[in-house]
């Protein structure tokens, strides 16, 4: 389950409410039985996966650190088999639509777990799966209980950190070199969680003198265990530097099932790939038209190039000169959030919750790694925790790297980024998801729905007048949207079709107009993740098509805010599930 390559942001946001709202629909007895079962399933799940519980804001089992050894994997397989057998007792057709879809989500998750343990086997080749930092940092920094209570939970959890890393080393067979390097970087970040800051907090706390002593002993042992793991990983890096490591390319036999489990789309991976190729062509045609219109305004009398991609590329390069100064980036992002909020309110695009403010902050060290900006949201078990918009600062960038980054996130794209990450993208969606009446749909969150919503939100905002319908904004949007289209082409191309680094960089720079820096970062990401990059395009296409169908079906009665509020009210379910619920309960 959490061992699939689910992104941290989605995991942290994929969360739940306290109770399952039960509405008898067809057969009250069977629905009651399912409601009882699913409540028990959630309890058992949270007890079996304490770390998942911590991300979900369910802290009852937080003192237990899961040791990732062979016995644990056997128990996990048993857990999945046992619950799959329980699901078989329910007759799908007799359940209400809401329970039917919950059941389908549980089944998908359990089957994914079984497949992940036995076929995908990331535990044997991805050393970055092993890192204790995240749950510790959450326990220390989330104000869910008195500080001393949380520290005692941390103290208990610390006891077996050395066992944890011993199990990690014993589990790795042949790793990929790319994941060895990621694990080194991320575990170095983990050391920051157990640094002097924590010790100072412990010293200042109301723990007893004995507890403080024990705390310091265990923190020292944890630091040593992490340090040993990093040293061991560095040896692996050397051993495999000249060959013999596992390929980072997943291959079709693992890619298609992973896609099916994670995306839960109506398409196969191959079909989505082909659809993305067609979409790339459509966008190029539209952008060429916009670029021709804009050419005289920005290029004067210079004759436009005859090559279409060159024409678009020249215009985008010119427009990219308009961007904030590097020291203004953070402030500019912070300034835009309330503007987006009032725009959504004025145009009545969807319902917002002013009691859940978004806090813009610099990304904490231990979370820096794969992405540049992300939302870190509380779960519904802990609805009063803060929601953060993490922005990774450009401090460590050279002037050239910073310029390249800022041109990429220029005047127009920075606005689209904020729409995507914050309002009405990820942040708004997660606020709604946390109010979902289905624990299951919140807990077993679907990444394609989450990413698809954020991508859909970009286009929806522009269609409703954000950016004033400027051709510049639409041209830049085309470039931005090409990114998600090319993410799909890239992911499938690299993991199934053997696309080379050179081909990938050419696709991203020449056909998606990305800078060298962005393209190289994306290449790194595609070597570290599988399928996740396709979730953006898969979800976006499905949501957009669904909205257009609803418009046709409802005619005059279609209302955009109602559509959005209802769509978001079902939580992080696969889009095909939401669609079924919205069309079966008018
Ligand atoms: Zn510049
Ligand atoms: Zn996103």
Coordinates of C-alpha atoms and ligand atoms in Angstrom, one line a residue:
X1 CA 0.0 0.0 0.0
X2 CA 2.2 3.0 1.1
X3 CA 5.0 1.1 -0.6
X4 CA 3.8 2.0 -4.1
X5 CA 5.4 5.1 -5.4
X6 CA 2.7 7.4 -4.0
X7 CA 4.0 11.0 -3.7
X8 CA 4.4 12.3 -0.2
X9 CA 2.1 15.3 -0.9
X10 CA -0.8 13.0 -2.0
X11 CA -0.2 10.6 0.9
X12 CA -0.3 13.4 3.4
X13 CA -3.4 14.8 1.9
X14 CA -5.2 11.5 1.3
X15 CA -7.0 11.5 4.6
X16 CA -10.1 10.9 6.5
X17 CA -13.1 11.9 8.6
X18 CA -14.1 10.5 11.9
X19 CA -17.1 8.4 10.9
X20 CA -18.7 6.7 7.9
X21 CA -21.9 8.3 7.0
X22 CA -24.3 5.5 6.4
X23 CA -27.4 6.0 4.4
X24 CA -29.5 2.8 3.7
X25 CA -30.3 2.7 0.0
X26 CA -31.2 -0.7 -1.3
X27 CA -30.7 -3.5 1.2
X28 CA -30.3 -2.0 4.7
X29 CA -28.9 -5.2 6.2
X30 CA -26.1 -5.7 3.7
X31 CA -25.3 -2.1 3.7
X32 CA -25.1 -2.1 7.5
X33 CA -22.9 -5.1 7.4
X34 CA -20.6 -3.4 5.0
X35 CA -20.5 -0.1 7.0
X36 CA -19.5 -2.2 10.1
X37 CA -16.9 -4.1 8.1
X38 CA -15.4 -0.9 6.6
X39 CA -15.1 0.8 9.9
X40 CA -13.3 -2.3 11.3
X41 CA -11.1 -2.3 8.2
X42 CA -10.0 1.3 8.7
X43 CA -9.2 0.5 12.4
X44 CA -7.1 -2.6 11.4
X45 CA -5.5 -0.7 8.6
X46 CA -4.4 2.2 10.9
X47 CA -3.1 -0.3 13.5
X48 CA -1.2 -2.3 10.9
X49 CA 0.3 0.7 9.3
X50 CA 1.2 3.1 12.1
X51 CA 3.2 5.4 9.8
X52 CA 0.2 5.7 7.4
X53 CA -1.8 6.6 10.5
X54 CA 0.6 9.4 11.5
X55 CA 0.2 10.9 8.0
X56 CA -3.5 10.5 8.3
X57 CA -3.7 12.1 11.7
X58 CA -4.6 8.9 13.5
X59 CA -2.1 8.7 16.3
X60 CA -3.3 5.8 18.4
X61 CA -0.5 3.5 17.1
X62 CA 2.1 6.2 16.6
X63 CA 4.5 4.8 19.3
X64 CA 5.1 1.7 17.2
X65 CA 7.9 1.8 14.6
X66 CA 7.3 -0.7 11.8
X67 CA 10.4 -2.8 11.2
X68 CA 10.5 -3.5 7.4
X69 CA 11.8 -7.1 7.5
X70 CA 10.7 -10.4 5.9
X71 CA 8.4 -11.2 8.7
X72 CA 6.6 -7.9 8.3
X73 CA 6.2 -8.5 4.6
X74 CA 4.7 -11.9 5.3
X75 CA 2.3 -10.4 7.7
X76 CA 1.4 -7.7 5.2
X77 CA 0.6 -10.3 2.6
X78 CA -1.5 -12.1 5.1
X79 CA -3.4 -8.9 6.0
X80 CA -4.2 -8.4 2.3
X81 CA -5.3 -11.9 1.7
X82 CA -7.5 -12.0 4.8
X83 CA -9.3 -8.8 3.9
X84 CA -9.7 -9.8 0.3
X85 CA -11.5 -13.0 1.5
X86 CA -13.8 -10.8 3.7
X87 CA -14.7 -8.6 0.7
X88 CA -15.7 -11.7 -1.2
X89 CA -18.6 -12.2 1.2
X90 CA -20.4 -9.1 0.0
X91 CA -22.6 -9.2 -3.1
X92 CA -21.6 -6.1 -5.0
X93 CA -24.9 -5.6 -6.8
X94 CA -26.9 -5.5 -3.5
X95 CA -24.8 -2.6 -2.0
X96 CA -25.7 1.1 -2.3
X97 CA -23.6 2.9 -4.9
X98 CA -21.4 4.6 -2.2
X99 CA -20.6 1.3 -0.6
X100 CA -20.0 -0.4 -3.9
X101 CA -17.4 2.1 -4.8
X102 CA -15.8 1.9 -1.4
X103 CA -15.6 -1.8 -1.7
X104 CA -14.0 -1.5 -5.2
X105 CA -11.4 0.9 -3.7
X106 CA -10.5 -1.4 -0.8
X107 CA -10.2 -4.3 -3.2
X108 CA -7.9 -2.3 -5.5
X109 CA -5.7 -1.3 -2.6
X110 CA -5.4 -4.9 -1.3
X111 CA -4.7 -6.3 -4.7
X112 CA -2.1 -3.6 -5.3
X113 CA -0.5 -4.5 -2.0
X114 CA -0.3 -8.1 -2.8
X115 CA 1.1 -7.3 -6.3
X116 CA 3.6 -4.8 -4.8
X117 CA 5.0 -7.3 -2.3
X118 CA 5.3 -10.2 -4.7
X119 CA 5.8 -8.7 -8.2
X120 CA 6.9 -5.1 -8.0
X121 CA 9.1 -5.7 -4.9
X122 CA 10.3 -2.2 -4.5
X123 CA 11.4 -3.2 -1.0
X124 CA 14.2 -5.2 -2.6
X125 CA 15.6 -2.6 -5.0
X126 CA 14.7 0.8 -3.7
X127 CA 16.8 1.8 -0.7
X128 CA 15.0 5.2 -0.6
X129 CA 11.9 3.4 0.7
X130 CA 13.8 3.2 4.0
X131 CA 13.8 6.5 5.9
X132 CA 12.4 7.1 9.4
X133 CA 12.3 10.9 9.3
X134 CA 8.9 11.8 8.0
X135 CA 6.6 10.4 10.7
X136 CA 9.1 11.6 13.5
X137 CA 9.0 15.2 12.1
X138 CA 5.2 15.1 11.9
X139 CA 4.9 13.9 15.6
X140 CA 7.3 16.6 16.7
X141 CA 5.8 19.5 14.6
X142 CA 2.1 18.7 14.6
X143 CA 0.2 20.1 17.6
X144 CA -2.3 17.2 18.0
X145 CA -1.6 16.6 21.7
X146 CA 0.4 18.3 24.6
X147 CA 4.1 18.5 23.7
X148 CA 5.3 16.1 26.4
X149 CA 2.8 13.5 25.3
X150 CA 4.2 13.8 21.7
X151 CA 7.7 13.6 23.0
X152 CA 6.9 10.4 24.9
X153 CA 5.5 8.9 21.7
X154 CA 8.7 9.9 19.9
X155 CA 10.8 8.4 22.7
X156 CA 9.0 5.0 22.4
X157 CA 9.2 5.1 18.6
X158 CA 13.0 5.9 18.7
X159 CA 13.8 2.6 20.5
X160 CA 14.0 0.4 17.4
X161 CA 15.4 2.8 14.8
X162 CA 18.7 0.7 14.7
X163 CA 16.5 -2.5 14.1
X164 CA 14.7 -0.6 11.3
X165 CA 17.9 0.2 9.4
X166 CA 19.3 -3.4 10.0
X167 CA 16.1 -4.7 8.4
X168 CA 16.5 -2.2 5.5
X169 CA 20.0 -3.4 4.8
X170 CA 18.9 -7.1 4.9
X171 CA 16.0 -6.4 2.5
X172 CA 17.9 -4.8 -0.3
X173 CA 19.0 -7.3 -3.0
X174 CA 20.1 -5.5 -6.2
X175 CA 19.2 -1.8 -6.1
X176 CA 19.1 0.7 -8.8
X177 CA 22.0 3.2 -8.7
X178 CA 19.6 6.1 -9.0
X179 CA 17.6 5.0 -5.9
X180 CA 20.8 4.4 -3.9
X181 CA 21.8 8.1 -4.6
X182 CA 18.3 9.3 -3.7
X183 CA 18.4 7.3 -0.4
X184 CA 21.8 8.8 0.5
X185 CA 20.5 12.3 -0.1
X186 CA 17.2 11.8 1.7
X187 CA 18.7 10.1 4.7
X188 CA 21.2 12.9 5.0
X189 CA 18.2 15.1 5.2
X190 CA 16.8 12.8 7.9
X191 CA 19.7 13.6 10.2
X192 CA 18.3 17.1 10.4
X193 CA 15.2 15.8 12.2
X194 CA 17.4 14.4 15.0
X195 CA 19.7 17.4 15.4
X196 CA 20.5 19.9 18.2
X197 CA 17.1 21.6 17.7
X198 CA 15.3 18.5 18.9
X199 CA 17.6 18.1 21.9
X200 CA 17.1 21.7 22.9
X201 CA 13.3 21.2 22.8
X202 CA 13.6 18.1 24.9
X203 CA 15.8 19.9 27.4
X204 CA 13.3 22.7 27.7
X205 CA 10.3 20.3 28.1
X206 CA 8.7 19.0 31.2
X207 CA 10.0 15.5 30.7
X208 CA 11.7 14.0 33.8
X209 CA 15.5 13.9 34.1
X210 CA 15.5 10.2 33.4
X211 CA 13.3 10.6 30.3
X212 CA 15.6 13.3 29.0
X213 CA 18.7 11.1 29.5
X214 CA 17.0 8.2 27.7
X215 CA 15.9 10.5 24.9
X216 CA 19.4 11.7 24.3
X217 CA 20.7 8.1 24.3
X218 CA 18.1 7.0 21.8
X219 CA 18.6 10.0 19.5
X220 CA 22.3 9.3 19.5
X221 CA 21.7 5.7 18.5
X222 CA 19.2 6.8 15.8
X223 CA 21.7 9.2 14.4
X224 CA 24.4 6.5 14.4
X225 CA 22.0 4.0 12.6
X226 CA 21.2 6.5 9.9
X227 CA 24.9 7.4 9.5
X228 CA 25.7 3.7 9.2
X229 CA 23.0 3.3 6.5
X230 CA 24.4 6.2 4.6
X231 CA 27.9 4.7 4.7
X232 CA 26.6 1.4 3.6
X233 CA 24.7 3.1 0.7
X234 CA 27.9 4.9 -0.3
X235 CA 29.6 1.5 -0.5
X236 CA 26.8 0.2 -2.7
X237 CA 27.2 3.3 -4.9
X238 CA 30.8 2.5 -5.5
X239 CA 30.2 -1.2 -6.0
X240 CA 27.6 -0.5 -8.7
X241 CA 29.2 2.6 -10.2
X242 CA 30.5 0.6 -13.2
X243 CA 27.6 -1.7 -13.8
X244 CA 25.6 -4.5 -12.2
X245 CA 22.9 -2.4 -10.7
X246 CA 19.2 -3.0 -11.5
X247 CA 17.9 -0.9 -14.4
X248 CA 15.7 2.0 -13.4
X249 CA 13.5 1.2 -16.4
X250 CA 10.5 -0.6 -15.1
X251 CA 9.5 -2.6 -18.3
X252 CA 6.1 -3.2 -19.7
X253 CA 5.3 -6.3 -17.6
X254 CA 5.4 -4.2 -14.4
X255 CA 4.4 -0.9 -15.9
X256 CA 0.9 -1.9 -17.1
X257 CA -0.3 -3.4 -13.8
X258 CA 1.2 -0.5 -11.8
X259 CA -0.6 1.9 -14.0
X260 CA -3.9 -0.1 -13.6
X261 CA -3.6 -0.1 -9.8
X262 CA -2.5 3.5 -9.3
X263 CA -4.4 5.4 -11.9
X264 CA -7.6 3.2 -12.0
X265 CA -8.4 4.8 -15.3
X266 CA -10.6 3.7 -18.2
X267 CA -7.4 3.6 -20.4
X268 CA -4.5 1.2 -20.5
X269 CA -1.1 2.9 -20.2
X270 CA -0.5 2.3 -23.9
X271 CA -3.8 4.0 -24.8
X272 CA -3.1 7.0 -22.6
X273 CA 0.3 7.2 -24.2
X274 CA -1.2 7.3 -27.7
X275 CA -3.8 9.9 -26.6
X276 CA -1.0 12.1 -25.3
X277 CA 0.8 11.9 -28.6
X278 CA -2.4 13.2 -30.3
X279 CA -2.8 15.9 -27.7
X280 CA 0.7 17.1 -28.3
X281 CA -0.1 17.6 -31.9
X282 CA -3.3 19.6 -31.2
X283 CA -1.5 21.9 -28.7
X284 CA 1.3 22.6 -31.2
X285 CA -1.2 23.7 -33.8
X286 CA -3.0 26.0 -31.5
X287 CA 0.1 27.5 -30.1
X288 CA 1.5 28.2 -33.6
X289 CA -1.6 30.2 -34.3
X290 CA -1.2 32.2 -31.0
X291 CA 2.5 32.8 -31.7
X292 CA 1.8 34.1 -35.2
X293 CA -0.7 36.6 -33.8
X294 CA 1.8 37.8 -31.1
X295 CA 4.8 37.9 -33.4
X296 CA 4.7 41.5 -34.6
X297 CA 4.0 42.8 -31.0
X298 CA 7.2 41.3 -29.6
X299 CA 9.4 40.8 -32.7
X300 CA 8.6 43.9 -34.8
X301 CA 9.6 43.6 -38.5
X302 CA 11.7 40.5 -38.2
X303 CA 10.2 37.8 -40.4
X304 CA 8.8 34.9 -38.5
X305 CA 10.5 31.5 -38.8
X306 CA 8.8 29.1 -41.1
X307 CA 9.3 26.1 -38.7
X308 CA 6.3 25.9 -36.4
X309 CA 8.2 24.7 -33.3
X310 CA 10.8 27.4 -33.8
X311 CA 8.2 30.1 -34.1
X312 CA 6.5 29.0 -30.8
X313 CA 9.9 28.6 -29.1
X314 CA 11.1 32.1 -30.1
X315 CA 7.9 33.7 -28.7
X316 CA 8.1 31.7 -25.4
X317 CA 11.7 32.6 -25.0
X318 CA 10.9 36.2 -25.4
X319 CA 7.9 36.1 -23.0
X320 CA 10.0 34.3 -20.4
X321 CA 12.2 37.3 -19.9
X322 CA 9.4 38.7 -17.8
X323 CA 9.9 37.1 -14.3
X324 CA 10.4 38.1 -10.7
X325 CA 13.9 38.6 -9.1
X326 CA 15.1 35.5 -7.3
X327 CA 14.8 37.2 -3.9
X328 CA 11.2 38.1 -4.7
X329 CA 10.0 34.6 -5.6
X330 CA 8.8 33.6 -2.2
X331 CA 7.1 37.0 -1.5
X332 CA 5.4 37.0 -4.9
X333 CA 3.9 33.6 -4.4
X334 CA 2.7 34.7 -1.0
X335 CA 1.1 37.8 -2.5
X336 CA -0.8 35.9 -5.1
X337 CA -2.7 33.5 -2.8
X338 CA -5.3 36.0 -1.5
X339 CA -5.8 37.3 -5.1
X340 CA -6.7 33.8 -6.3
X341 CA -9.0 33.3 -3.3
X342 CA -11.0 36.5 -4.1
X343 CA -11.2 35.7 -7.8
X344 CA -12.7 32.3 -7.1
X345 CA -15.1 33.8 -4.7
X346 CA -16.2 36.7 -7.0
X347 CA -16.7 34.4 -10.0
X348 CA -18.5 31.8 -7.8
X349 CA -16.4 29.0 -9.2
X350 CA -16.6 26.8 -6.1
X351 CA -17.1 27.0 -2.3
X352 CA -14.0 27.8 -0.2
X353 CA -13.5 27.4 3.5
X354 CA -12.0 30.6 5.1
X355 CA -11.4 28.7 8.4
X356 CA -8.6 26.6 6.9
X357 CA -5.9 29.2 6.0
X358 CA -3.0 28.2 3.8
X359 CA 0.5 29.0 5.2
X360 CA 3.3 29.6 2.7
X361 CA 6.6 28.5 4.0
X362 CA 10.1 27.3 2.9
X363 CA 10.2 23.6 2.4
X364 CA 11.8 21.8 5.4
X365 CA 15.2 20.2 4.7
X366 CA 14.1 16.6 5.1
X367 CA 11.3 17.0 2.5
X368 CA 13.5 18.5 -0.2
X369 CA 14.3 16.0 -3.0
X370 CA 12.0 15.3 -5.9
X371 CA 9.7 18.3 -6.4
X372 CA 9.9 22.1 -6.2
X373 CA 6.6 23.2 -4.6
X374 CA 4.0 21.1 -2.8
X375 CA 1.0 21.2 -0.5
X376 CA 1.3 19.6 2.9
X377 CA -2.2 19.2 4.3
X378 CA -3.6 17.8 7.6
X379 CA -5.8 14.8 7.7
X380 CA -9.4 14.9 8.9
X381 CA -8.5 13.0 12.1
X382 CA -6.6 16.2 12.8
X383 CA -8.6 18.8 11.0
X384 CA -7.2 21.8 12.9
X385 CA -3.5 21.2 11.9
X386 CA -2.0 23.8 9.6
X387 CA -2.0 23.4 5.8
X388 CA 1.4 24.4 4.3
X389 CA 2.4 25.5 0.9
X390 CA 6.0 24.4 0.7
X391 CA 8.3 26.4 -1.6
X392 CA 11.8 25.3 -2.0
X393 CA 14.0 28.4 -2.0
X394 CA 16.7 29.0 -4.7
X395 CA 19.5 29.6 -2.1
X396 CA 21.8 26.9 -3.3
X397 CA 21.4 27.9 -7.0
X398 CA 24.1 29.6 -9.0
X399 CA 23.0 32.9 -10.7
X400 CA 22.7 30.9 -14.0
X401 CA 20.6 28.2 -12.4
X402 CA 18.3 30.7 -10.7
X403 CA 17.8 32.7 -14.0
X404 CA 16.9 29.5 -15.8
X405 CA 14.4 28.5 -13.0
X406 CA 12.9 32.0 -13.0
X407 CA 12.5 32.1 -16.7
X408 CA 10.7 28.8 -16.5
X409 CA 8.4 30.1 -13.7
X410 CA 8.0 33.4 -15.4
X411 CA 5.3 36.0 -14.9
X412 CA 2.5 33.8 -16.4
X413 CA 3.6 30.4 -15.4
X414 CA 4.1 31.4 -11.7
X415 CA 0.4 32.3 -11.6
X416 CA -0.5 28.9 -13.2
X417 CA 1.7 27.1 -10.7
X418 CA -0.1 28.8 -7.8
X419 CA -3.4 27.8 -9.3
X420 CA -2.2 24.3 -9.5
X421 CA -0.6 23.9 -6.1
X422 CA -2.9 26.2 -4.0
X423 CA -6.1 27.8 -5.2
X424 CA -8.3 26.3 -6.5
X425 CA -5.9 23.3 -7.1
X426 CA -4.4 20.9 -4.6
X427 CA -5.0 23.0 -1.4
X428 CA -8.7 23.6 -2.2
X429 CA -9.3 20.0 -3.3
X430 CA -7.7 18.7 -0.1
X431 CA -9.8 20.9 2.1
X432 CA -12.9 19.5 0.4
X433 CA -11.6 15.9 0.5
X434 CA -11.2 16.1 4.3
X435 CA -14.9 16.8 4.6
X436 CA -15.7 13.7 2.5
X437 CA -18.2 11.5 4.3
X438 CA -16.3 8.4 3.1
X439 CA -13.3 7.4 5.2
X440 CA -12.4 4.9 2.5
X441 CA -12.4 7.5 -0.3
X442 CA -10.3 9.8 1.8
X443 CA -7.8 7.2 2.9
X444 CA -7.3 5.3 -0.3
X445 CA -6.8 8.5 -2.2
X446 CA -6.4 8.3 -6.0
X447 CA -3.4 10.2 -7.3
X448 CA -4.8 10.8 -10.8
X449 CA -7.9 12.5 -9.3
X450 CA -5.7 14.7 -7.1
X451 CA -3.3 15.7 -9.8
X452 CA -6.0 15.7 -12.5
X453 CA -8.0 18.2 -10.5
X454 CA -5.1 20.6 -10.1
X455 CA -4.4 20.5 -13.8
X456 CA -8.1 20.9 -14.6
X457 CA -8.2 23.9 -12.3
X458 CA -5.6 25.7 -14.4
X459 CA -7.6 25.6 -17.5
X460 CA -10.9 26.3 -15.7
X461 CA -9.5 29.5 -14.1
X462 CA -8.2 30.7 -17.5
X463 CA -11.5 29.9 -19.2
X464 CA -13.2 32.0 -16.5
X465 CA -11.0 35.0 -17.1
X466 CA -8.0 34.7 -14.8
X467 CA -5.3 36.5 -16.9
X468 CA -7.9 38.4 -18.8
X469 CA -7.9 36.1 -21.8
X470 CA -4.5 37.5 -23.0
X471 CA -3.0 35.5 -25.9
X472 CA 0.3 35.6 -23.9
X473 CA -1.4 33.8 -21.0
X474 CA -2.9 31.2 -23.3
X475 CA 0.4 30.6 -25.1
X476 CA 2.2 30.1 -21.8
X477 CA -0.6 27.9 -20.7
X478 CA -0.1 25.8 -23.8
X479 CA 3.5 25.4 -22.9
X480 CA 2.6 24.4 -19.3
X481 CA -0.1 22.0 -20.4
X482 CA 2.4 20.4 -22.9
X483 CA 4.4 19.6 -19.8
X484 CA 1.7 17.2 -18.4
X485 CA 1.2 15.8 -21.9
X486 CA 4.9 15.2 -22.3
X487 CA 5.1 13.8 -18.8
X488 CA 2.9 10.9 -20.0
X489 CA 4.9 10.5 -23.2
X490 CA 8.2 10.6 -21.2
X491 CA 7.2 8.2 -18.5
X492 CA 5.8 5.5 -20.8
X493 CA 8.6 6.2 -23.3
X494 CA 11.4 5.7 -20.7
X495 CA 10.0 2.8 -18.7
X496 CA 8.4 0.8 -21.5
X497 CA 9.9 1.9 -24.9
X498 CA 13.5 2.4 -23.8
X499 CA 13.6 6.1 -24.6
X500 CA 17.2 7.4 -24.2
X501 CA 18.2 10.4 -22.1
X502 CA 19.1 12.2 -25.3
X503 CA 15.7 11.6 -26.8
X504 CA 14.0 12.6 -23.6
X505 CA 15.9 15.9 -23.3
X506 CA 15.1 16.6 -27.0
X507 CA 11.4 15.9 -26.4
X508 CA 11.3 18.2 -23.4
X509 CA 13.4 21.1 -24.8
X510 CA 12.3 21.1 -28.5
X511 CA 8.7 20.0 -28.3
X512 CA 7.7 21.1 -24.9
X513 CA 9.9 24.2 -24.8
X514 CA 11.5 23.5 -21.5
X515 CA 14.8 24.8 -20.3
X516 CA 17.8 22.6 -20.0
X517 CA 17.6 22.8 -16.2
X518 CA 14.0 21.8 -16.1
X519 CA 14.4 19.0 -18.6
X520 CA 17.4 17.5 -16.6
X521 CA 15.4 17.6 -13.4
X522 CA 12.5 15.9 -15.1
X523 CA 14.9 13.2 -16.4
X524 CA 16.1 12.7 -12.9
X525 CA 12.5 12.4 -11.7
X526 CA 11.5 9.8 -14.3
X527 CA 14.5 7.7 -13.3
X528 CA 13.2 7.7 -9.7
X529 CA 9.4 7.3 -10.1
X530 CA 7.1 5.1 -12.2
X531 CA 3.6 6.0 -13.5
X532 CA 3.2 8.9 -11.2
X533 CA 4.1 11.3 -14.0
X534 CA 1.2 10.1 -16.1
X535 CA -1.4 10.8 -13.4
X536 CA -1.6 14.5 -14.3
X537 CA -2.7 14.0 -17.8
X538 CA -4.8 10.9 -17.1
X539 CA -6.9 12.7 -14.4
X540 CA -7.1 16.0 -16.3
X541 CA -8.5 14.5 -19.5
X542 CA -11.1 12.4 -17.6
X543 CA -12.3 15.4 -15.5
X544 CA -12.5 17.8 -18.4
X545 CA -14.4 15.3 -20.5
X546 CA -16.8 14.5 -17.7
X547 CA -17.6 18.2 -17.2
X548 CA -18.3 18.7 -20.9
X549 CA -20.6 15.7 -20.9
X550 CA -22.5 17.1 -17.9
X551 CA -22.9 20.4 -19.6
X552 CA -24.5 18.7 -22.6
X553 CA -26.7 16.5 -20.4
X554 CA -28.0 19.2 -18.1
X555 CA -28.2 22.1 -20.5
X556 CA -29.6 25.2 -18.8
X557 CA -29.6 23.4 -15.4
X558 CA -25.8 23.0 -15.5
X559 CA -24.1 25.2 -12.8
X560 CA -20.3 25.3 -12.6
X561 CA -20.1 25.8 -8.8
X562 CA -22.5 23.1 -8.1
X563 CA -20.6 20.7 -10.4
X564 CA -17.3 21.5 -8.7
X565 CA -18.6 21.3 -5.2
X566 CA -20.3 18.0 -5.9
X567 CA -17.3 16.6 -7.7
X568 CA -15.0 17.5 -4.8
X569 CA -17.4 16.3 -2.1
X570 CA -16.7 12.6 -2.9
X571 CA -13.0 12.9 -1.8
X572 CA -10.0 11.4 -3.5
X573 CA -11.8 8.6 -5.4
X574 CA -10.9 7.6 -8.9
X575 CA -12.7 9.8 -11.4
X576 CA -14.6 6.9 -12.9
X577 CA -16.0 6.3 -9.4
X578 CA -17.0 9.9 -8.8
X579 CA -18.6 9.9 -12.2
X580 CA -20.7 6.9 -11.4
X581 CA -21.8 8.5 -8.1
X582 CA -22.7 11.8 -9.6
X583 CA -24.7 10.4 -12.5
X584 CA -26.5 7.7 -10.5
X585 CA -27.7 10.1 -7.8
X586 CA -29.0 13.2 -9.6
Ligands
LIG1 ZN1 15.9 37.1 -16.5
LIG2 ZN1 0.2 18.7 -8.6

